[in-house]
Amino acid sequence: MGFSIIHPIRREIDNQYYCIKTMIESYPSFMNDWLFREDEKYKMIARENAGGDSDVNHTIYSNLLYGKDVFYETDNYFYQAVFLVGYSYYESWLNKIGRNNKMLNESIDVRKLKENCGFGLCNEIQNKVNYLFKTVKPFRNLVAHNNNGTLKKEQRKVLNDIRQKYEHIDECDGVVTFNDAEFILDVLEMEHEILLEICNKLGYDTFVTK
């Protein structure tokens, strides 16, 4: 009796992709639940310290609620972090695949893999590779290393190109903020598709044992 075995590289690419994707998609629900619990706690503190005075209750609760506003900045910090995690996932797997094909002591990109391993990509996948290299990578470098209000001309062009489709990425005085995960999830899906296509080209398939 035979059974299927997924190539270990392909399996780990899938596992890491779904782990990152699930973490991103679960965040809004997690954050809403946490904020609800915090709000209930603030109401309880206000009641316990107001001595039955509704005005005092309102004042205490309002002061506590004002302090909660800072937690909404957590959204931006979280989305920036998982965007960087997603791009690191992509680059790390390119390097791992390169090392698996005896490409040592160098930083690997898709072009080098294609040249070294002798495969091509369809136009759809190649266009996604180009988008990641020309747009997402410079944006990743901006978020990781230079998101401090000193946008250069080429960085502003990349940001403007992205914001034509993804309006919830904001910029104020040169500082980039994320208000949702749409762009991050779209990029992560591209990265996953590219890595799986490379696996297909290199024969990292599911195979059947007898």
C-alpha positions as protocol buffer text, in pm:
chain_id: "A"
residue {
  index: 1
  type: MET
  ca { x: 0 y: 0 z: 0 }
}
residue {
  index: 2
  type: GLY
  ca { x: 147 y: 332 z: -107 }
}
residue {
  index: 3
  type: PHE
  ca { x: 124 y: 672 z: 56 }
}
residue {
  index: 4
  type: SER
  ca { x: 215 y: 1028 z: -41 }
}
residue {
  index: 5
  type: ILE
  ca { x: 509 y: 1221 z: 100 }
}
residue {
  index: 6
  type: ILE
  ca { x: 551 y: 1593 z: 49 }
}
residue {
  index: 7
  type: HIS
  ca { x: 905 y: 1708 z: -22 }
}
residue {
  index: 8
  type: PRO
  ca { x: 1039 y: 1853 z: 307 }
}
residue {
  index: 9
  type: ILE
  ca { x: 1131 y: 2191 z: 154 }
}
residue {
  index: 10
  type: ARG
  ca { x: 787 y: 2231 z: 0 }
}
residue {
  index: 11
  type: ARG
  ca { x: 620 y: 2120 z: 324 }
}
residue {
  index: 12
  type: GLU
  ca { x: 808 y: 2376 z: 534 }
}
residue {
  index: 13
  type: ILE
  ca { x: 740 y: 2655 z: 282 }
}
residue {
  index: 14
  type: ASP
  ca { x: 369 y: 2577 z: 316 }
}
residue {
  index: 15
  type: ASN
  ca { x: 381 y: 2541 z: 695 }
}
residue {
  index: 16
  type: GLN
  ca { x: 554 y: 2876 z: 748 }
}
residue {
  index: 17
  type: TYR
  ca { x: 324 y: 3050 z: 501 }
}
residue {
  index: 18
  type: TYR
  ca { x: 8 y: 2929 z: 677 }
}
residue {
  index: 19
  type: CYS
  ca { x: 155 y: 3011 z: 1018 }
}
residue {
  index: 20
  type: ILE
  ca { x: 226 y: 3374 z: 918 }
}
residue {
  index: 21
  type: LYS
  ca { x: -105 y: 3406 z: 732 }
}
residue {
  index: 22
  type: THR
  ca { x: -306 y: 3272 z: 1029 }
}
residue {
  index: 23
  type: MET
  ca { x: -127 y: 3503 z: 1271 }
}
residue {
  index: 24
  type: ILE
  ca { x: -208 y: 3807 z: 1055 }
}
residue {
  index: 25
  type: GLU
  ca { x: -571 y: 3711 z: 997 }
}
residue {
  index: 26
  type: SER
  ca { x: -629 y: 3631 z: 1367 }
}
residue {
  index: 27
  type: TYR
  ca { x: -491 y: 3961 z: 1492 }
}
residue {
  index: 28
  type: PRO
  ca { x: -803 y: 4183 z: 1454 }
}
residue {
  index: 29
  type: SER
  ca { x: -1021 y: 3940 z: 1650 }
}
residue {
  index: 30
  type: PHE
  ca { x: -754 y: 3899 z: 1917 }
}
residue {
  index: 31
  type: MET
  ca { x: -713 y: 4275 z: 1949 }
}
residue {
  index: 32
  type: ASN
  ca { x: -1088 y: 4340 z: 1965 }
}
residue {
  index: 33
  type: ASP
  ca { x: -1131 y: 4080 z: 2238 }
}
residue {
  index: 34
  type: TRP
  ca { x: -843 y: 4226 z: 2435 }
}
residue {
  index: 35
  type: LEU
  ca { x: -974 y: 4583 z: 2405 }
}
residue {
  index: 36
  type: PHE
  ca { x: -1321 y: 4468 z: 2516 }
}
residue {
  index: 37
  type: ARG
  ca { x: -1174 y: 4305 z: 2827 }
}
residue {
  index: 38
  type: GLU
  ca { x: -973 y: 4619 z: 2901 }
}
residue {
  index: 39
  type: ASP
  ca { x: -1285 y: 4834 z: 2865 }
}
residue {
  index: 40
  type: GLU
  ca { x: -1478 y: 4612 z: 3107 }
}
residue {
  index: 41
  type: LYS
  ca { x: -1190 y: 4636 z: 3354 }
}
residue {
  index: 42
  type: TYR
  ca { x: -1189 y: 5019 z: 3330 }
}
residue {
  index: 43
  type: LYS
  ca { x: -1564 y: 5029 z: 3395 }
}
residue {
  index: 44
  type: MET
  ca { x: -1520 y: 4812 z: 3703 }
}
residue {
  index: 45
  type: ILE
  ca { x: -1236 y: 5029 z: 3837 }
}
residue {
  index: 46
  type: ALA
  ca { x: -1445 y: 5344 z: 3783 }
}
residue {
  index: 47
  type: ARG
  ca { x: -1745 y: 5197 z: 3967 }
}
residue {
  index: 48
  type: GLU
  ca { x: -1537 y: 5073 z: 4260 }
}
residue {
  index: 49
  type: ASN
  ca { x: -1370 y: 5411 z: 4309 }
}
residue {
  index: 50
  type: ALA
  ca { x: -1659 y: 5648 z: 4236 }
}
residue {
  index: 51
  type: GLY
  ca { x: -1844 y: 5596 z: 4565 }
}
residue {
  index: 52
  type: GLY
  ca { x: -2175 y: 5593 z: 4380 }
}
residue {
  index: 53
  type: ASP
  ca { x: -2116 y: 5937 z: 4224 }
}
residue {
  index: 54
  type: SER
  ca { x: -2196 y: 5915 z: 3852 }
}
residue {
  index: 55
  type: ASP
  ca { x: -1987 y: 6222 z: 3764 }
}
residue {
  index: 56
  type: VAL
  ca { x: -1682 y: 6080 z: 3941 }
}
residue {
  index: 57
  type: ASN
  ca { x: -1747 y: 5744 z: 3774 }
}
residue {
  index: 58
  type: HIS
  ca { x: -1754 y: 5912 z: 3433 }
}
residue {
  index: 59
  type: THR
  ca { x: -1435 y: 6111 z: 3505 }
}
residue {
  index: 60
  type: ILE
  ca { x: -1238 y: 5806 z: 3620 }
}
residue {
  index: 61
  type: TYR
  ca { x: -1360 y: 5596 z: 3327 }
}
residue {
  index: 62
  type: SER
  ca { x: -1284 y: 5873 z: 3075 }
}
residue {
  index: 63
  type: ASN
  ca { x: -930 y: 5914 z: 3208 }
}
residue {
  index: 64
  type: LEU
  ca { x: -867 y: 5541 z: 3187 }
}
residue {
  index: 65
  type: LEU
  ca { x: -1018 y: 5528 z: 2838 }
}
residue {
  index: 66
  type: TYR
  ca { x: -792 y: 5812 z: 2722 }
}
residue {
  index: 67
  type: GLY
  ca { x: -491 y: 5607 z: 2821 }
}
residue {
  index: 68
  type: LYS
  ca { x: -619 y: 5319 z: 2611 }
}
residue {
  index: 69
  type: ASP
  ca { x: -580 y: 5521 z: 2290 }
}
residue {
  index: 70
  type: VAL
  ca { x: -210 y: 5441 z: 2283 }
}
residue {
  index: 71
  type: PHE
  ca { x: -293 y: 5074 z: 2227 }
}
residue {
  index: 72
  type: TYR
  ca { x: -440 y: 5154 z: 1886 }
}
residue {
  index: 73
  type: GLU
  ca { x: -84 y: 5231 z: 1773 }
}
residue {
  index: 74
  type: THR
  ca { x: -21 y: 4862 z: 1833 }
}
residue {
  index: 75
  type: ASP
  ca { x: -197 y: 4790 z: 1502 }
}
residue {
  index: 76
  type: ASN
  ca { x: 68 y: 4979 z: 1309 }
}
residue {
  index: 77
  type: TYR
  ca { x: 354 y: 4818 z: 1501 }
}
residue {
  index: 78
  type: PHE
  ca { x: 208 y: 4471 z: 1450 }
}
residue {
  index: 79
  type: TYR
  ca { x: 148 y: 4517 z: 1077 }
}
residue {
  index: 80
  type: GLN
  ca { x: 496 y: 4658 z: 1022 }
}
residue {
  index: 81
  type: ALA
  ca { x: 645 y: 4362 z: 1209 }
}
residue {
  index: 82
  type: VAL
  ca { x: 454 y: 4094 z: 1016 }
}
residue {
  index: 83
  type: PHE
  ca { x: 531 y: 4266 z: 685 }
}
residue {
  index: 84
  type: LEU
  ca { x: 901 y: 4232 z: 766 }
}
residue {
  index: 85
  type: VAL
  ca { x: 850 y: 3873 z: 882 }
}
residue {
  index: 86
  type: GLY
  ca { x: 679 y: 3791 z: 551 }
}
residue {
  index: 87
  type: TYR
  ca { x: 961 y: 3932 z: 341 }
}
residue {
  index: 88
  type: SER
  ca { x: 1221 y: 3755 z: 554 }
}
residue {
  index: 89
  type: TYR
  ca { x: 1028 y: 3431 z: 495 }
}
residue {
  index: 90
  type: TYR
  ca { x: 1064 y: 3484 z: 120 }
}
residue {
  index: 91
  type: GLU
  ca { x: 1433 y: 3578 z: 123 }
}
residue {
  index: 92
  type: SER
  ca { x: 1523 y: 3304 z: 370 }
}
residue {
  index: 93
  type: TRP
  ca { x: 1368 y: 3035 z: 152 }
}
residue {
  index: 94
  type: LEU
  ca { x: 1542 y: 3162 z: -160 }
}
residue {
  index: 95
  type: ASN
  ca { x: 1871 y: 3130 z: 26 }
}
residue {
  index: 96
  type: LYS
  ca { x: 1783 y: 2784 z: 162 }
}
residue {
  index: 97
  type: ILE
  ca { x: 1687 y: 2661 z: -185 }
}
residue {
  index: 98
  type: GLY
  ca { x: 2009 y: 2810 z: -320 }
}
residue {
  index: 99
  type: ARG
  ca { x: 2219 y: 2628 z: -62 }
}
residue {
  index: 100
  type: ASN
  ca { x: 2030 y: 2308 z: -140 }
}
residue {
  index: 101
  type: ASN
  ca { x: 2154 y: 2353 z: -498 }
}
residue {
  index: 102
  type: LYS
  ca { x: 2518 y: 2413 z: -394 }
}
residue {
  index: 103
  type: MET
  ca { x: 2495 y: 2794 z: -424 }
}
residue {
  index: 104
  type: LEU
  ca { x: 2710 y: 2881 z: -125 }
}
residue {
  index: 105
  type: ASN
  ca { x: 2847 y: 3202 z: 25 }
}
residue {
  index: 106
  type: GLU
  ca { x: 2621 y: 3444 z: -159 }
}
residue {
  index: 107
  type: SER
  ca { x: 2287 y: 3614 z: -122 }
}
residue {
  index: 108
  type: ILE
  ca { x: 2038 y: 3438 z: -347 }
}
residue {
  index: 109
  type: ASP
  ca { x: 1761 y: 3595 z: -555 }
}
residue {
  index: 110
  type: VAL
  ca { x: 1528 y: 3443 z: -814 }
}
residue {
  index: 111
  type: ARG
  ca { x: 1747 y: 3553 z: -1108 }
}
residue {
  index: 112
  type: LYS
  ca { x: 2050 y: 3371 z: -965 }
}
residue {
  index: 113
  type: LEU
  ca { x: 1843 y: 3058 z: -898 }
}
residue {
  index: 114
  type: LYS
  ca { x: 1714 y: 3058 z: -1256 }
}
residue {
  index: 115
  type: GLU
  ca { x: 2064 y: 3099 z: -1398 }
}
residue {
  index: 116
  type: ASN
  ca { x: 2223 y: 2838 z: -1171 }
}
residue {
  index: 117
  type: CYS
  ca { x: 1948 y: 2575 z: -1194 }
}
residue {
  index: 118
  type: GLY
  ca { x: 1847 y: 2635 z: -1557 }
}
residue {
  index: 119
  type: PHE
  ca { x: 1473 y: 2696 z: -1533 }
}
residue {
  index: 120
  type: GLY
  ca { x: 1234 y: 2964 z: -1651 }
}
residue {
  index: 121
  type: LEU
  ca { x: 914 y: 3111 z: -1510 }
}
residue {
  index: 122
  type: CYS
  ca { x: 581 y: 3191 z: -1675 }
}
residue {
  index: 123
  type: ASN
  ca { x: 500 y: 3558 z: -1731 }
}
residue {
  index: 124
  type: GLU
  ca { x: 251 y: 3571 z: -1442 }
}
residue {
  index: 125
  type: ILE
  ca { x: 503 y: 3446 z: -1187 }
}
residue {
  index: 126
  type: GLN
  ca { x: 789 y: 3650 z: -1335 }
}
residue {
  index: 127
  type: ASN
  ca { x: 579 y: 3966 z: -1309 }
}
residue {
  index: 128
  type: LYS
  ca { x: 528 y: 3892 z: -940 }
}
residue {
  index: 129
  type: VAL
  ca { x: 902 y: 3835 z: -895 }
}
residue {
  index: 130
  type: ASN
  ca { x: 967 y: 4172 z: -1060 }
}
residue {
  index: 131
  type: TYR
  ca { x: 710 y: 4346 z: -839 }
}
residue {
  index: 132
  type: LEU
  ca { x: 868 y: 4205 z: -524 }
}
residue {
  index: 133
  type: PHE
  ca { x: 1216 y: 4305 z: -636 }
}
residue {
  index: 134
  type: LYS
  ca { x: 1141 y: 4652 z: -773 }
}
residue {
  index: 135
  type: THR
  ca { x: 863 y: 4767 z: -536 }
}
residue {
  index: 136
  type: VAL
  ca { x: 826 y: 4549 z: -227 }
}
residue {
  index: 137
  type: LYS
  ca { x: 1196 y: 4510 z: -147 }
}
residue {
  index: 138
  type: PRO
  ca { x: 1268 y: 4887 z: -149 }
}
residue {
  index: 139
  type: PHE
  ca { x: 954 y: 4941 z: 59 }
}
residue {
  index: 140
  type: ARG
  ca { x: 1068 y: 4671 z: 301 }
}
residue {
  index: 141
  type: ASN
  ca { x: 1404 y: 4849 z: 334 }
}
residue {
  index: 142
  type: LEU
  ca { x: 1223 y: 5176 z: 402 }
}
residue {
  index: 143
  type: VAL
  ca { x: 1006 y: 5026 z: 677 }
}
residue {
  index: 144
  type: ALA
  ca { x: 1295 y: 4835 z: 833 }
}
residue {
  index: 145
  type: HIS
  ca { x: 1574 y: 5093 z: 817 }
}
residue {
  index: 146
  type: ASN
  ca { x: 1454 y: 5442 z: 734 }
}
residue {
  index: 147
  type: ASN
  ca { x: 1096 y: 5495 z: 856 }
}
residue {
  index: 148
  type: ASN
  ca { x: 1187 y: 5812 z: 1043 }
}
residue {
  index: 149
  type: GLY
  ca { x: 1058 y: 6099 z: 832 }
}
residue {
  index: 150
  type: THR
  ca { x: 1344 y: 6128 z: 583 }
}
residue {
  index: 151
  type: LEU
  ca { x: 1191 y: 5987 z: 265 }
}
residue {
  index: 152
  type: LYS
  ca { x: 1417 y: 6005 z: -41 }
}
residue {
  index: 153
  type: LYS
  ca { x: 1279 y: 6074 z: -388 }
}
residue {
  index: 154
  type: GLU
  ca { x: 1295 y: 5711 z: -502 }
}
residue {
  index: 155
  type: GLN
  ca { x: 1139 y: 5592 z: -174 }
}
residue {
  index: 156
  type: ARG
  ca { x: 848 y: 5832 z: -213 }
}
residue {
  index: 157
  type: LYS
  ca { x: 792 y: 5704 z: -568 }
}
residue {
  index: 158
  type: VAL
  ca { x: 774 y: 5344 z: -442 }
}
residue {
  index: 159
  type: LEU
  ca { x: 535 y: 5446 z: -164 }
}
residue {
  index: 160
  type: ASN
  ca { x: 312 y: 5639 z: -404 }
}
residue {
  index: 161
  type: ASP
  ca { x: 301 y: 5340 z: -642 }
}
residue {
  index: 162
  type: ILE
  ca { x: 189 y: 5112 z: -359 }
}
residue {
  index: 163
  type: ARG
  ca { x: -69 y: 5361 z: -228 }
}
residue {
  index: 164
  type: GLN
  ca { x: -242 y: 5379 z: -567 }
}
residue {
  index: 165
  type: LYS
  ca { x: -396 y: 5042 z: -478 }
}
residue {
  index: 166
  type: TYR
  ca { x: -351 y: 5020 z: -101 }
}
residue {
  index: 167
  type: GLU
  ca { x: -501 y: 5337 z: 45 }
}
residue {
  index: 168
  type: HIS
  ca { x: -476 y: 5216 z: 406 }
}
residue {
  index: 169
  type: ILE
  ca { x: -101 y: 5256 z: 401 }
}
residue {
  index: 170
  type: ASP
  ca { x: -56 y: 5612 z: 527 }
}
residue {
  index: 171
  type: GLU
  ca { x: 233 y: 5853 z: 523 }
}
residue {
  index: 172
  type: CYS
  ca { x: 268 y: 6164 z: 738 }
}
residue {
  index: 173
  type: ASP
  ca { x: 582 y: 6376 z: 735 }
}
residue {
  index: 174
  type: GLY
  ca { x: 773 y: 6089 z: 578 }
}
residue {
  index: 175
  type: VAL
  ca { x: 667 y: 5824 z: 832 }
}
residue {
  index: 176
  type: VAL
  ca { x: 479 y: 5521 z: 695 }
}
residue {
  index: 177
  type: THR
  ca { x: 198 y: 5356 z: 894 }
}
residue {
  index: 178
  type: PHE
  ca { x: -19 y: 5050 z: 825 }
}
residue {
  index: 179
  type: ASN
  ca { x: -391 y: 5053 z: 907 }
}
residue {
  index: 180
  type: ASP
  ca { x: -477 y: 4704 z: 785 }
}
residue {
  index: 181
  type: ALA
  ca { x: -317 y: 4388 z: 645 }
}
residue {
  index: 182
  type: GLU
  ca { x: -445 y: 4390 z: 285 }
}
residue {
  index: 183
  type: PHE
  ca { x: -110 y: 4476 z: 126 }
}
residue {
  index: 184
  type: ILE
  ca { x: 80 y: 4244 z: 360 }
}
residue {
  index: 185
  type: LEU
  ca { x: -143 y: 3944 z: 282 }
}
residue {
  index: 186
  type: ASP
  ca { x: -129 y: 4011 z: -94 }
}
residue {
  index: 187
  type: VAL
  ca { x: 251 y: 4025 z: -83 }
}
residue {
  index: 188
  type: LEU
  ca { x: 271 y: 3711 z: 132 }
}
residue {
  index: 189
  type: GLU
  ca { x: 54 y: 3524 z: -119 }
}
residue {
  index: 190
  type: MET
  ca { x: 282 y: 3635 z: -405 }
}
residue {
  index: 191
  type: GLU
  ca { x: 587 y: 3518 z: -213 }
}
residue {
  index: 192
  type: HIS
  ca { x: 425 y: 3181 z: -146 }
}
residue {
  index: 193
  type: GLU
  ca { x: 322 y: 3137 z: -510 }
}
residue {
  index: 194
  type: ILE
  ca { x: 672 y: 3217 z: -633 }
}
residue {
  index: 195
  type: LEU
  ca { x: 837 y: 2976 z: -389 }
}
residue {
  index: 196
  type: LEU
  ca { x: 597 y: 2695 z: -485 }
}
residue {
  index: 197
  type: GLU
  ca { x: 660 y: 2755 z: -854 }
}
residue {
  index: 198
  type: ILE
  ca { x: 1035 y: 2733 z: -793 }
}
residue {
  index: 199
  type: CYS
  ca { x: 971 y: 2407 z: -606 }
}
residue {
  index: 200
  type: ASN
  ca { x: 781 y: 2279 z: -910 }
}
residue {
  index: 201
  type: LYS
  ca { x: 1069 y: 2371 z: -1141 }
}
residue {
  index: 202
  type: LEU
  ca { x: 1323 y: 2199 z: -917 }
}
residue {
  index: 203
  type: GLY
  ca { x: 1118 y: 1883 z: -871 }
}
residue {
  index: 204
  type: TYR
  ca { x: 1034 y: 1938 z: -505 }
}
residue {
  index: 205
  type: ASP
  ca { x: 708 y: 1752 z: -547 }
}
residue {
  index: 206
  type: THR
  ca { x: 480 y: 1522 z: -357 }
}
residue {
  index: 207
  type: PHE
  ca { x: 577 y: 1163 z: -433 }
}
residue {
  index: 208
  type: VAL
  ca { x: 419 y: 827 z: -364 }
}
residue {
  index: 209
  type: THR
  ca { x: 596 y: 540 z: -188 }
}
residue {
  index: 210
  type: LYS
  ca { x: 497 y: 177 z: -226 }
}
